[in-house]
Coordinates of C-alpha atoms in Angstrom, one line a residue:
Chain A
E1 CA 6.9 94.0 -17.2
V2 CA 8.5 97.1 -15.7
Q3 CA 6.4 98.3 -12.9
L4 CA 6.5 100.9 -10.1
V5 CA 3.8 100.7 -7.3
E6 CA 3.6 103.5 -4.8
S7 CA 2.0 103.2 -1.3
G8 CA 1.8 105.1 1.9
G9 CA -0.2 108.2 0.9
G10 CA -3.0 109.5 2.9
L11 CA -4.4 112.4 5.0
V12 CA -2.1 114.0 7.4
Q13 CA -2.2 117.2 9.5
P14 CA 0.1 120.1 8.9
G15 CA 3.4 119.4 10.7
G16 CA 2.9 115.7 10.5
S17 CA 5.0 113.0 8.8
L18 CA 4.4 110.3 6.2
R19 CA 6.6 107.8 4.5
L20 CA 6.0 106.8 0.9
S21 CA 7.2 103.5 -0.5
C22 CA 7.6 102.4 -4.1
A23 CA 8.0 98.7 -5.0
A24 CA 9.9 98.2 -8.3
S25 CA 9.8 95.1 -10.5
G26 CA 10.7 94.0 -14.0
F27 CA 14.1 95.7 -14.1
T28 CA 17.4 95.7 -12.3
F29 CA 16.4 98.3 -9.6
S30 CA 19.9 98.5 -8.1
S31 CA 21.3 99.8 -11.4
Q32 CA 18.9 102.7 -11.9
W33 CA 18.7 106.2 -10.5
M34 CA 15.2 107.0 -9.2
H35 CA 13.2 110.2 -8.7
W36 CA 10.0 111.4 -7.0
V37 CA 7.8 113.8 -8.9
R38 CA 4.7 115.4 -7.6
Q39 CA 1.6 117.1 -9.0
A40 CA -0.7 119.3 -7.0
P41 CA -4.4 119.1 -7.9
G42 CA -5.0 120.8 -11.2
E43 CA -1.3 121.8 -11.5
G44 CA 1.7 120.8 -13.4
L45 CA 4.6 118.4 -12.7
V46 CA 7.2 119.2 -10.1
W47 CA 10.4 117.3 -9.5
V48 CA 11.0 116.6 -5.8
S49 CA 14.1 114.4 -5.4
R50 CA 16.5 111.9 -6.9
I51 CA 18.8 109.2 -5.7
N52 CA 21.6 107.5 -7.5
S53 CA 21.8 103.7 -8.0
D54 CA 23.6 102.8 -4.7
G55 CA 22.0 105.5 -2.6
S56 CA 25.2 107.4 -1.9
S57 CA 24.0 110.6 -3.6
T58 CA 20.8 112.5 -3.4
S59 CA 19.3 115.8 -4.6
Y60 CA 16.2 117.8 -3.5
A61 CA 14.0 120.6 -4.7
D62 CA 14.5 123.7 -2.5
S63 CA 10.8 123.5 -1.5
V64 CA 11.4 120.2 0.3
K65 CA 15.1 120.3 1.3
G66 CA 15.6 119.7 5.0
R67 CA 12.1 118.2 5.3
F68 CA 12.0 115.2 2.9
T69 CA 14.5 112.4 2.7
I70 CA 14.8 110.0 -0.3
S71 CA 16.3 106.5 0.3
R72 CA 16.3 103.1 -1.2
D73 CA 16.7 99.4 -0.3
N74 CA 18.2 97.7 -3.3
A75 CA 17.9 94.3 -1.6
E76 CA 14.1 94.8 -1.4
N77 CA 13.8 96.7 -4.7
T78 CA 12.1 99.6 -2.9
L79 CA 12.3 103.4 -3.0
Y80 CA 11.2 105.6 -0.1
L81 CA 10.4 109.2 0.5
Q82 CA 10.2 110.2 4.2
M83 CA 8.2 113.4 4.5
N84 CA 8.4 115.4 7.7
S85 CA 7.0 118.9 8.7
L86 CA 4.4 118.6 6.0
R87 CA 2.7 121.7 4.8
D88 CA -0.6 122.4 3.0
E89 CA 1.4 123.0 -0.2
D90 CA 2.8 119.5 -0.1
T91 CA -0.7 118.2 -1.0
A92 CA -0.2 116.3 -4.3
V93 CA -0.1 113.1 -6.2
Y94 CA 3.4 111.7 -5.7
Y95 CA 4.9 109.7 -8.5
C96 CA 7.7 107.2 -8.1
T97 CA 9.7 107.3 -11.3
R98 CA 12.7 105.8 -13.0
D99 CA 15.6 107.7 -14.7
K100 CA 15.9 106.5 -18.2
P101 CA 18.8 103.9 -18.3
G102 CA 22.0 105.6 -19.3
N103 CA 21.6 108.4 -16.7
Y104 CA 19.9 110.8 -19.1
Y105 CA 17.9 112.7 -16.4
Y106 CA 14.8 111.9 -18.3
I107 CA 12.0 109.8 -16.8
D108 CA 10.9 106.7 -18.7
V109 CA 8.8 104.8 -16.2
W110 CA 6.2 106.3 -13.9
G111 CA 4.1 104.6 -11.2
K112 CA 0.4 105.3 -10.9
G113 CA 1.0 107.7 -8.0
T114 CA -0.1 107.9 -4.4
T115 CA -2.1 110.9 -3.1
V116 CA -0.9 112.9 -0.1
T117 CA -3.3 115.3 1.5
V118 CA -2.1 117.7 4.1
S119 CA -5.0 119.3 5.9
S120 CA -6.3 120.0 9.4
Chain B
D1 CA 17.2 127.0 -11.5
I2 CA 16.3 126.7 -15.2
Q3 CA 12.8 127.9 -16.0
M4 CA 10.9 126.2 -18.8
T5 CA 8.2 128.2 -20.5
Q6 CA 5.7 126.5 -22.8
S7 CA 3.3 128.1 -25.3
P8 CA 0.5 128.0 -25.9
S9 CA -1.0 127.0 -22.6
S10 CA -3.9 125.4 -24.6
V11 CA -4.7 124.7 -28.2
S12 CA -7.9 123.6 -29.9
A13 CA -7.4 121.3 -32.9
S14 CA -9.3 118.8 -35.0
V15 CA -8.4 115.2 -35.8
G16 CA -6.0 115.2 -38.7
D17 CA -4.5 118.6 -37.8
R18 CA -0.8 119.3 -37.2
V19 CA -0.1 120.8 -33.8
T20 CA 3.0 122.5 -32.7
I21 CA 4.0 123.2 -29.1
T22 CA 6.9 125.4 -28.1
C23 CA 9.2 125.2 -25.1
R24 CA 11.8 127.8 -24.1
A25 CA 14.5 127.4 -21.5
S26 CA 15.7 130.3 -19.5
Q27 CA 19.3 129.3 -20.3
G28 CA 20.9 127.1 -22.9
I29 CA 20.4 123.4 -22.2
S30 CA 21.9 121.9 -25.4
S31 CA 19.6 119.1 -26.4
W32 CA 18.8 118.0 -22.8
L33 CA 15.0 118.1 -23.3
A34 CA 12.2 115.7 -23.0
W35 CA 8.5 115.8 -23.8
Y36 CA 5.7 114.0 -21.9
Q37 CA 2.1 113.3 -22.6
Q38 CA -0.4 113.1 -19.7
K39 CA -4.1 112.1 -19.9
P40 CA -6.5 113.0 -17.1
G41 CA -6.0 110.8 -14.0
K42 CA -3.0 109.1 -15.5
A43 CA 0.7 109.2 -15.1
P44 CA 2.8 111.1 -17.7
K45 CA 4.3 109.1 -20.6
L46 CA 7.7 109.9 -22.1
L47 CA 7.4 110.7 -25.8
I48 CA 10.6 112.4 -26.8
Y49 CA 14.1 112.6 -25.2
A50 CA 17.3 114.4 -26.1
A51 CA 15.1 116.9 -27.9
S52 CA 14.4 114.8 -31.0
S53 CA 14.8 111.0 -30.1
L54 CA 11.5 109.1 -30.2
Q55 CA 10.9 106.9 -27.1
S56 CA 10.3 103.2 -28.0
G57 CA 6.7 102.5 -28.8
V58 CA 5.7 106.1 -29.5
P59 CA 4.0 106.7 -32.8
S60 CA 6.1 108.4 -35.5
R61 CA 3.6 111.3 -35.8
F62 CA 5.3 112.7 -32.8
S63 CA 8.5 114.6 -33.4
G64 CA 10.8 117.0 -31.6
S65 CA 13.3 119.6 -32.6
G66 CA 15.5 122.3 -31.3
S67 CA 18.6 122.9 -29.2
G68 CA 19.9 125.6 -26.9
T69 CA 16.9 127.4 -25.6
D70 CA 14.1 126.8 -28.1
F71 CA 12.4 123.5 -28.7
T72 CA 9.3 122.3 -30.5
L73 CA 7.0 119.3 -30.2
T74 CA 5.0 118.6 -33.4
I75 CA 2.1 116.2 -33.7
N76 CA 1.3 115.3 -37.3
S77 CA -2.2 114.2 -38.2
L78 CA -3.6 114.5 -34.7
Q79 CA -5.5 111.4 -33.5
P80 CA -8.3 111.1 -31.0
E81 CA -6.0 109.5 -28.5
D82 CA -3.6 112.5 -28.7
F83 CA -6.0 114.9 -26.8
A84 CA -4.0 115.4 -23.6
T85 CA -1.7 117.7 -21.8
Y86 CA 1.9 117.9 -22.9
Y87 CA 4.9 118.9 -20.8
C88 CA 8.5 119.7 -21.6
Q89 CA 11.3 118.9 -19.1
Q90 CA 15.0 119.9 -19.0
G91 CA 17.5 117.3 -18.1
N92 CA 20.5 119.6 -18.2
S93 CA 20.9 120.1 -14.5
F94 CA 19.2 119.7 -11.1
P95 CA 16.7 120.6 -10.1
L96 CA 14.9 119.1 -13.1
T97 CA 12.2 121.5 -14.2
F98 CA 9.1 121.1 -16.2
G99 CA 7.2 123.5 -18.4
G100 CA 3.7 124.6 -17.3
G101 CA 2.0 122.3 -19.8
T102 CA 0.0 122.6 -23.0
R103 CA -3.5 121.2 -23.1
V104 CA -4.5 120.0 -26.6
E105 CA -8.3 120.1 -26.8
I106 CA -10.8 119.0 -29.4
K107 CA -12.1 121.8 -31.6

C-alpha cells in the first residue's frame, strides 16, 4: 500500500524552527518528485515546495522562500521540510504529497497531514 | 503566478442532481489541470488530471472538461458521499496554484 506518514508538527513560538518528516512506503520513493502542501484552518490548499527525485532541484512558494528548506533522504525513504523564522501565518496542516508518476505536476498521494501551530 | 478562480464558492444540491463547478485560470494552461475532493478533516483526493482524465478508482460519475483558461468538473447523479469541497489546481508551471474551493452541500 502506498503510504505517506508525516511527523514533527507541534506548537512553536514566532521566530522558531521546526523540522517536518515524511516517511514514504509502498512505492519507489527515489523515483518520484515530492511536494509539501499546506492548509491553514478553514482555508484552502496552498502549495509550499517541491523537490525532484534525486534532490538536486527544488522550488518554493514566495511566502516561504528563504525560510523553508525541502530535502530528502532516498536511502531512508524520507522527505523533510525544515522551517525556520516561523510566522503566525505559517500555522496550518502540512501535507506530504507525491507527484503523480510521469512528472505531471499533479498530486496523486497525500499523507494525513501534521499540524503546525505558530503562536506565542 | 497563475491565479485559479473557482465558481461557485458553494452549491446546494440533492442526491441524484447534476452539479457543475467551474475553474478559470488567469492565463492559458493548456490541459494542465487537476480536480481534488476533500472531506472535512481528511486529506484531498485526486479525481481528475490533465483536465479530463479520470484517476484510477474514481467513479465515472465524475468528469472534467476544458482547456486553455476555462475548465469544468461535472458530477452526474450526486451521491451522499460526494458532499465535500472540491479544488482545481494548475500543473502548468510553478508555483502550483489551487482554486479557492467549492463546497457542495446537501439541499
